Amino acid sequence: MSESTMKTINVEYAIIGAGTSGLGAYSKISRKTDSLVMIQDGPYGTTCARVGCMPSKLLITASDYAHHLTTSDFFGVTSEGHVDGRKVLERLRRERDQRFVANNLRYVNKIPPHHKLEGHARFIGPGHLRVGESVEVKAEKIILACGSRPAVSKVFEPVMDRVLTSDTVFELEDLPSSIAVIGMGVIALELGQALHRLGVKTTVYGRSGKINALTHPDMQQEALDILGSELDIYPSGQVVSTWEDAEGAWIEFEQSNGQRVTKVFDRILVATGRISNVDQLGMEHTGAEFTEAGKVIFDPQTMLCSDYPIFIAGDAAEYLPVWHEAFDEGRIAADNALNYPDPVPVDRRPPLMVFFTDPQIAIIGQSFRELEGLEIVIGELPFSSPRHVVWNKVEGRIQVYLDARTGVILGAELLGYQAEHLAHLLALAITHSMTAEQVLMMPVYHPSAEELLRDVLIDAREKRRVYAAETMIHSNSVPAYS
Amino acid sequence: MSESTMKTINVEYAIIGAGTSGLGAYSKISRKTDSLVMIQDGPYGTTCARVGCMPSKLLITASDYAHHLTTSDFFGVTSEGHVDGRKVLERLRRERDQRFVANNLRYVNKIPPHHKLEGHARFIGPGHLRVGESVEVKAEKIILACGSRPAVSKVFEPVMDRVLTSDTVFELEDLPSSIAVIGMGVIALELGQALHRLGVKTTVYGRSGKINALTHPDMQQEALDILGSELDIYPSGQVVSTWEDAEGAWIEFEQSNGQRVTKVFDRILVATGRISNVDQLGMEHTGAEFTEAGKVIFDPQTMLCSDYPIFIAGDAAEYLPVWHEAFDEGRIAADNALNYPDPVPVDRRPPLMVFFTDPQIAIIGQSFRELEGLEIVIGELPFSSPRHVVWNKVEGRIQVYLDARTGVILGAELLGYQAEHLAHLLALAITHSMTAEQVLMMPVYHPSAEELLRDVLIDAREKRRVYAAETMIHSNSVPAYS
């Protein structure tokens, strides 16, 4: 194509990506100026709606119903049934497309056409983008909201025909007969357990031996024990080779103890994390600075990349790749693009992560790993409040970390049924630096899951008393002549 | 029996009743003095464990599993099954007795025998009780923690053989074939819906036409519409006569429009509320003061009855008859008995009530009825967050009441799936007089039920803005010459 057919668009703001963070940025900037363009590569619809939060939760809800069939006898309700994989997936796609994706597209469709540009964007110079083959965009300020893609190791190349990622698994016509799940992060464990409960013969292959959302060793071990009692898990090691034959895709896995196991699967779900699409933008042409690992350096309180008028947001930033953070980051990036060159640092919310496994995994605020060695006390209880007993869901544990001096709640790690709600309650407390005593002033209904939170805070309060007494004893034991 | 065989016990403290509030009071007082006695009429074990919170939630869990069988097809999971009524009730009693009642009895068994006295207590003079026929107790300070009993109208006398209350329903060998539920309070709706879902042909008879836990007319109506779409409900009227024949117990009900309906049932569950057992204590011998309705007058911040050294706690007080309030009241009464004659008023927690129906009903803080006419704005949304859509549970509504001037959250009424958790989050906010803005600073995970709370607070914030603008216009419109 000759230069003469190249169209150049000059705008104040360019947003690369129309996902959660890009749209968040767009909603802020479009209220202030018409001089902006949002560039989308591929179909509209967010990662959350298309391949992330929503389809995974739709699958989990179906798997809950399948699981009820195996647990209802305990309550005096005899039941049997079967999972119709095609119906499960059809309903998942129907609800995903007609509700969540459609909602998103309705919003996108309201955006004026001159604000939208389709094609793959890459930098050809600072503030200078090429989009597709025939359009160039010159923008004073650019927001990178280009999202992420699943990482797939080269070891799976021989079996790519049978490899799925979260981008493709929800497009299956029917459930596979068997599946290998590679990874022990949120996507791996949520989908692995859901598929297992829907009748798919499932094996999970981990790497580190740990469920890393949790950072306290006891919590990691308990999570592994509970999930391992239901699922076939090889928690530590690596896939050393794969091949395909008429039986399916073979995986040779070397465990950390050196033992190798070789199994064959109908499908392989690679869920070993997502990587930012920023590497596909030609960032080397911008003058931005990079970490040794090749990641763009940015300030999470302004989302500004170095001193350049480039901002980053959402999964592209690989900072806290969850929806509410992506939404926040899009807006922080937009505010600071609007304020440039005077960015206003924003206090980020306390980190909150939930795994929608059964039992759930949730972490809020500072983790045990971050607090280890500091003056903290740990309130700790098994997940067995009267309400959990009634539900027959008494697996797991809650840990709440208090500042030993002030009693302020710093963080918590949770493993248990409906842990998400206790995590949100703690999130409000942590956001406002509340003490355990302050939370204990609230009413707590009986029987409710929240009683567990009350009881673990009472436990932490007792431990603080012991800690205070011991610290006092220590002070008193200083020799009188000192 | 002659006076000579009468044994008299002189103590500083007497507690009448060994339920939740009585034991709460006992735990406080017994740490300070050995001069106390706790008098129990009938078997030990709290209302909560034996006939209240725990057995009702055990029944509801079984009914949830029965309900899953009718709702799983939507998710692609075909299921069928049947409810084994005997097994449902056996499991309920087994868990109730072996866990909740047993836990309570273990605690009671550790109490020294000289602190326990069994028999019916009634006053024969101020500070002077007779217990059974052969014991008298003279106590300086007395705590009335004698609980409550189900109220049963005389209209049911002809069919008493088939009448159940919450005291007796859990003792059934098998589920009845049909049941009339009298009342629309928490016990009526929780048990009525659970029995219906377990396959019992159920009809609910209300009185006022309203579900009175909710006070906003729209919320009352919506609750009635939703529950009425599943259950056979006659919401307003009264039972005018009953009789029994070979077919069962007949109920003639006159609706508020004058129409009479007559139906026959296997059983009748009278759930029209509980009345305090204080009327069985001979309070007229104490000099205590009474309301016109014959209820003992007391201060809810000290639980002191008039100026007499008599305190009241728990269901006996008929103030907020739920477990956490009973527990609090037992301890407030004990603290103030210990401090007598210098009672220390305690700030009560914000009121919190949950109906474990589906959808749930929850109220927290000040109700719409209490706030009506004051300067408030109402954040309001249907119960249809993305998470609720995923669950296919989109019925109901949430209302949050903000002080229009300050933005402080004053109260909320909720009708929706898992409303209890949002009510607890609001409970923490209301306990600390937080504004909507302050709650909106917390992280909220996607997708979670808590997103609904975020969105309704955003709605309330917008309405506050409109209110502020309108109030401003109003101020500006004051004529210049005024």
PDB file of C-alpha atoms in Angstrom, chain B residues 170-303:
ATOM      1  CA  PHE B 170     -39.838 -30.808  64.465  1.00  0.00           C
ATOM      2  CA  GLU B 171     -40.978 -33.828  66.507  1.00  0.00           C
ATOM      3  CA  LEU B 172     -43.157 -35.192  63.680  1.00  0.00           C
ATOM      4  CA  GLU B 173     -42.258 -38.713  62.567  1.00  0.00           C
ATOM      5  CA  ASP B 174     -42.989 -37.907  58.939  1.00  0.00           C
ATOM      6  CA  LEU B 175     -43.928 -34.866  56.907  1.00  0.00           C
ATOM      7  CA  PRO B 176     -47.679 -34.216  56.814  1.00  0.00           C
ATOM      8  CA  SER B 177     -49.516 -34.542  53.500  1.00  0.00           C
ATOM      9  CA  SER B 178     -50.945 -31.039  53.827  1.00  0.00           C
ATOM     10  CA  ILE B 179     -50.576 -28.147  56.222  1.00  0.00           C
ATOM     11  CA  ALA B 180     -52.189 -24.821  56.989  1.00  0.00           C
ATOM     12  CA  VAL B 181     -49.675 -22.256  58.172  1.00  0.00           C
ATOM     13  CA  ILE B 182     -51.246 -19.540  60.303  1.00  0.00           C
ATOM     14  CA  GLY B 183     -49.258 -16.307  60.225  1.00  0.00           C
ATOM     15  CA  MET B 184     -46.893 -14.437  57.904  1.00  0.00           C
ATOM     16  CA  GLY B 185     -44.030 -13.750  60.300  1.00  0.00           C
ATOM     17  CA  VAL B 186     -40.600 -15.275  60.103  1.00  0.00           C
ATOM     18  CA  ILE B 187     -41.508 -18.701  61.511  1.00  0.00           C
ATOM     19  CA  ALA B 188     -44.585 -18.990  59.294  1.00  0.00           C
ATOM     20  CA  LEU B 189     -42.836 -18.038  56.063  1.00  0.00           C
ATOM     21  CA  GLU B 190     -39.600 -19.930  56.667  1.00  0.00           C
ATOM     22  CA  LEU B 191     -41.327 -23.169  57.677  1.00  0.00           C
ATOM     23  CA  GLY B 192     -44.227 -22.742  55.255  1.00  0.00           C
ATOM     24  CA  GLN B 193     -41.935 -22.376  52.249  1.00  0.00           C
ATOM     25  CA  ALA B 194     -39.625 -25.166  53.424  1.00  0.00           C
ATOM     26  CA  LEU B 195     -42.507 -27.599  53.923  1.00  0.00           C
ATOM     27  CA  HIS B 196     -43.968 -26.626  50.541  1.00  0.00           C
ATOM     28  CA  ARG B 197     -40.644 -27.307  48.818  1.00  0.00           C
ATOM     29  CA  LEU B 198     -40.409 -30.635  50.617  1.00  0.00           C
ATOM     30  CA  GLY B 199     -43.680 -31.624  48.952  1.00  0.00           C
ATOM     31  CA  VAL B 200     -46.216 -30.763  51.663  1.00  0.00           C
ATOM     32  CA  LYS B 201     -49.375 -29.176  50.239  1.00  0.00           C
ATOM     33  CA  THR B 202     -49.186 -25.843  52.034  1.00  0.00           C
ATOM     34  CA  THR B 203     -51.567 -22.915  52.486  1.00  0.00           C
ATOM     35  CA  VAL B 204     -50.522 -19.779  54.346  1.00  0.00           C
ATOM     36  CA  TYR B 205     -53.113 -17.635  56.122  1.00  0.00           C
ATOM     37  CA  GLY B 206     -52.088 -14.081  56.994  1.00  0.00           C
ATOM     38  CA  ARG B 207     -53.874 -11.407  58.923  1.00  0.00           C
ATOM     39  CA  SER B 208     -52.747  -7.922  57.914  1.00  0.00           C
ATOM     40  CA  GLY B 209     -52.097  -8.503  54.209  1.00  0.00           C
ATOM     41  CA  LYS B 210     -48.492  -7.442  54.796  1.00  0.00           C
ATOM     42  CA  ILE B 211     -45.156  -9.019  55.505  1.00  0.00           C
ATOM     43  CA  ASN B 212     -44.467  -6.729  58.408  1.00  0.00           C
ATOM     44  CA  ALA B 213     -40.726  -7.186  58.728  1.00  0.00           C
ATOM     45  CA  LEU B 214     -40.590  -4.971  55.658  1.00  0.00           C
ATOM     46  CA  THR B 215     -42.148  -1.578  56.211  1.00  0.00           C
ATOM     47  CA  HIS B 216     -41.989   0.107  52.785  1.00  0.00           C
ATOM     48  CA  PRO B 217     -45.326  -0.599  51.040  1.00  0.00           C
ATOM     49  CA  ASP B 218     -43.598  -1.452  47.739  1.00  0.00           C
ATOM     50  CA  MET B 219     -41.301  -3.910  49.476  1.00  0.00           C
ATOM     51  CA  GLN B 220     -44.214  -5.508  51.341  1.00  0.00           C
ATOM     52  CA  GLN B 221     -46.137  -5.892  48.099  1.00  0.00           C
ATOM     53  CA  GLU B 222     -43.214  -7.281  46.150  1.00  0.00           C
ATOM     54  CA  ALA B 223     -42.484  -9.831  48.874  1.00  0.00           C
ATOM     55  CA  LEU B 224     -46.096 -10.920  48.843  1.00  0.00           C
ATOM     56  CA  ASP B 225     -46.151 -11.156  45.051  1.00  0.00           C
ATOM     57  CA  ILE B 226     -42.984 -13.258  44.884  1.00  0.00           C
ATOM     58  CA  LEU B 227     -43.839 -15.611  47.736  1.00  0.00           C
ATOM     59  CA  GLY B 228     -47.440 -15.773  46.524  1.00  0.00           C
ATOM     60  CA  SER B 229     -46.325 -16.913  43.085  1.00  0.00           C
ATOM     61  CA  GLU B 230     -44.907 -20.057  44.698  1.00  0.00           C
ATOM     62  CA  LEU B 231     -47.074 -20.522  47.777  1.00  0.00           C
ATOM     63  CA  ASP B 232     -50.835 -20.615  48.218  1.00  0.00           C
ATOM     64  CA  ILE B 233     -51.323 -17.499  50.381  1.00  0.00           C
ATOM     65  CA  TYR B 234     -54.446 -15.840  51.759  1.00  0.00           C
ATOM     66  CA  PRO B 235     -52.735 -12.728  53.060  1.00  0.00           C
ATOM     67  CA  SER B 236     -55.460 -10.927  54.991  1.00  0.00           C
ATOM     68  CA  GLY B 237     -58.353 -12.011  57.130  1.00  0.00           C
ATOM     69  CA  GLN B 238     -58.946 -14.261  60.103  1.00  0.00           C
ATOM     70  CA  VAL B 239     -59.740 -17.829  61.023  1.00  0.00           C
ATOM     71  CA  VAL B 240     -63.349 -17.781  62.134  1.00  0.00           C
ATOM     72  CA  SER B 241     -63.851 -21.428  63.002  1.00  0.00           C
ATOM     73  CA  THR B 242     -62.210 -24.829  62.990  1.00  0.00           C
ATOM     74  CA  TRP B 243     -63.439 -28.403  63.358  1.00  0.00           C
ATOM     75  CA  GLU B 244     -62.134 -31.897  62.876  1.00  0.00           C
ATOM     76  CA  ASP B 245     -63.565 -34.905  61.106  1.00  0.00           C
ATOM     77  CA  ALA B 246     -62.246 -38.026  59.415  1.00  0.00           C
ATOM     78  CA  GLU B 247     -60.794 -35.956  56.558  1.00  0.00           C
ATOM     79  CA  GLY B 248     -58.679 -33.809  58.863  1.00  0.00           C
ATOM     80  CA  ALA B 249     -58.769 -30.376  60.447  1.00  0.00           C
ATOM     81  CA  TRP B 250     -61.036 -27.852  58.741  1.00  0.00           C
ATOM     82  CA  ILE B 251     -60.344 -24.157  58.718  1.00  0.00           C
ATOM     83  CA  GLU B 252     -62.910 -21.559  57.832  1.00  0.00           C
ATOM     84  CA  PHE B 253     -61.094 -18.349  56.954  1.00  0.00           C
ATOM     85  CA  GLU B 254     -62.799 -15.031  56.368  1.00  0.00           C
ATOM     86  CA  GLN B 255     -60.789 -12.875  54.013  1.00  0.00           C
ATOM     87  CA  SER B 256     -60.705  -9.123  54.496  1.00  0.00           C
ATOM     88  CA  ASN B 257     -63.016  -8.787  51.487  1.00  0.00           C
ATOM     89  CA  GLY B 258     -65.629 -10.803  53.354  1.00  0.00           C
ATOM     90  CA  GLN B 259     -65.262 -13.977  51.286  1.00  0.00           C
ATOM     91  CA  ARG B 260     -64.926 -17.168  53.258  1.00  0.00           C
ATOM     92  CA  VAL B 261     -62.777 -20.119  52.242  1.00  0.00           C
ATOM     93  CA  THR B 262     -62.987 -23.490  53.918  1.00  0.00           C
ATOM     94  CA  LYS B 263     -60.265 -26.089  53.522  1.00  0.00           C
ATOM     95  CA  VAL B 264     -59.184 -29.276  55.204  1.00  0.00           C
ATOM     96  CA  PHE B 265     -55.638 -30.099  56.282  1.00  0.00           C
ATOM     97  CA  ASP B 266     -53.653 -32.940  57.713  1.00  0.00           C
ATOM     98  CA  ARG B 267     -51.966 -30.519  60.130  1.00  0.00           C
ATOM     99  CA  ILE B 268     -52.135 -26.867  61.189  1.00  0.00           C
ATOM    100  CA  LEU B 269     -48.969 -24.958  62.069  1.00  0.00           C
ATOM    101  CA  VAL B 270     -49.862 -21.995  64.252  1.00  0.00           C
ATOM    102  CA  ALA B 271     -47.056 -19.479  63.861  1.00  0.00           C
ATOM    103  CA  THR B 272     -48.684 -16.234  64.937  1.00  0.00           C
ATOM    104  CA  GLY B 273     -45.886 -15.158  67.207  1.00  0.00           C
ATOM    105  CA  ARG B 274     -44.548 -15.969  70.639  1.00  0.00           C
ATOM    106  CA  ILE B 275     -45.549 -14.440  73.943  1.00  0.00           C
ATOM    107  CA  SER B 276     -43.358 -13.859  76.954  1.00  0.00           C
ATOM    108  CA  ASN B 277     -43.517 -16.330  79.828  1.00  0.00           C
ATOM    109  CA  VAL B 278     -43.290 -13.427  82.267  1.00  0.00           C
ATOM    110  CA  ASP B 279     -47.065 -13.644  82.743  1.00  0.00           C
ATOM    111  CA  GLN B 280     -46.539 -16.993  84.507  1.00  0.00           C
ATOM    112  CA  LEU B 281     -44.197 -15.565  87.168  1.00  0.00           C
ATOM    113  CA  GLY B 282     -46.677 -13.859  89.455  1.00  0.00           C
ATOM    114  CA  MET B 283     -45.146 -10.469  88.744  1.00  0.00           C
ATOM    115  CA  GLU B 284     -48.049  -8.792  90.542  1.00  0.00           C
ATOM    116  CA  HIS B 285     -46.283  -9.745  93.791  1.00  0.00           C
ATOM    117  CA  THR B 286     -43.158  -7.767  92.919  1.00  0.00           C
ATOM    118  CA  GLY B 287     -44.471  -4.222  92.670  1.00  0.00           C
ATOM    119  CA  ALA B 288     -43.133  -3.938  89.124  1.00  0.00           C
ATOM    120  CA  GLU B 289     -44.885  -1.567  86.730  1.00  0.00           C
ATOM    121  CA  PHE B 290     -46.778  -2.718  83.677  1.00  0.00           C
ATOM    122  CA  THR B 291     -47.895  -1.267  80.370  1.00  0.00           C
ATOM    123  CA  GLU B 292     -51.608  -1.106  79.621  1.00  0.00           C
ATOM    124  CA  ALA B 293     -51.158  -4.342  77.663  1.00  0.00           C
ATOM    125  CA  GLY B 294     -49.908  -5.962  80.860  1.00  0.00           C
ATOM    126  CA  LYS B 295     -46.232  -6.108  79.870  1.00  0.00           C
ATOM    127  CA  VAL B 296     -43.477  -5.349  82.357  1.00  0.00           C
ATOM    128  CA  ILE B 297     -41.944  -1.916  81.774  1.00  0.00           C
ATOM    129  CA  PHE B 298     -38.153  -1.946  81.318  1.00  0.00           C
ATOM    130  CA  ASP B 299     -35.322   0.183  79.919  1.00  0.00           C
ATOM    131  CA  PRO B 300     -33.784  -1.502  76.834  1.00  0.00           C
ATOM    132  CA  GLN B 301     -30.430   0.154  77.544  1.00  0.00           C
ATOM    133  CA  THR B 302     -30.123  -1.367  81.023  1.00  0.00           C
ATOM    134  CA  MET B 303     -32.819  -4.091  80.944  1.00  0.00           C
TER     135      MET B 303
END
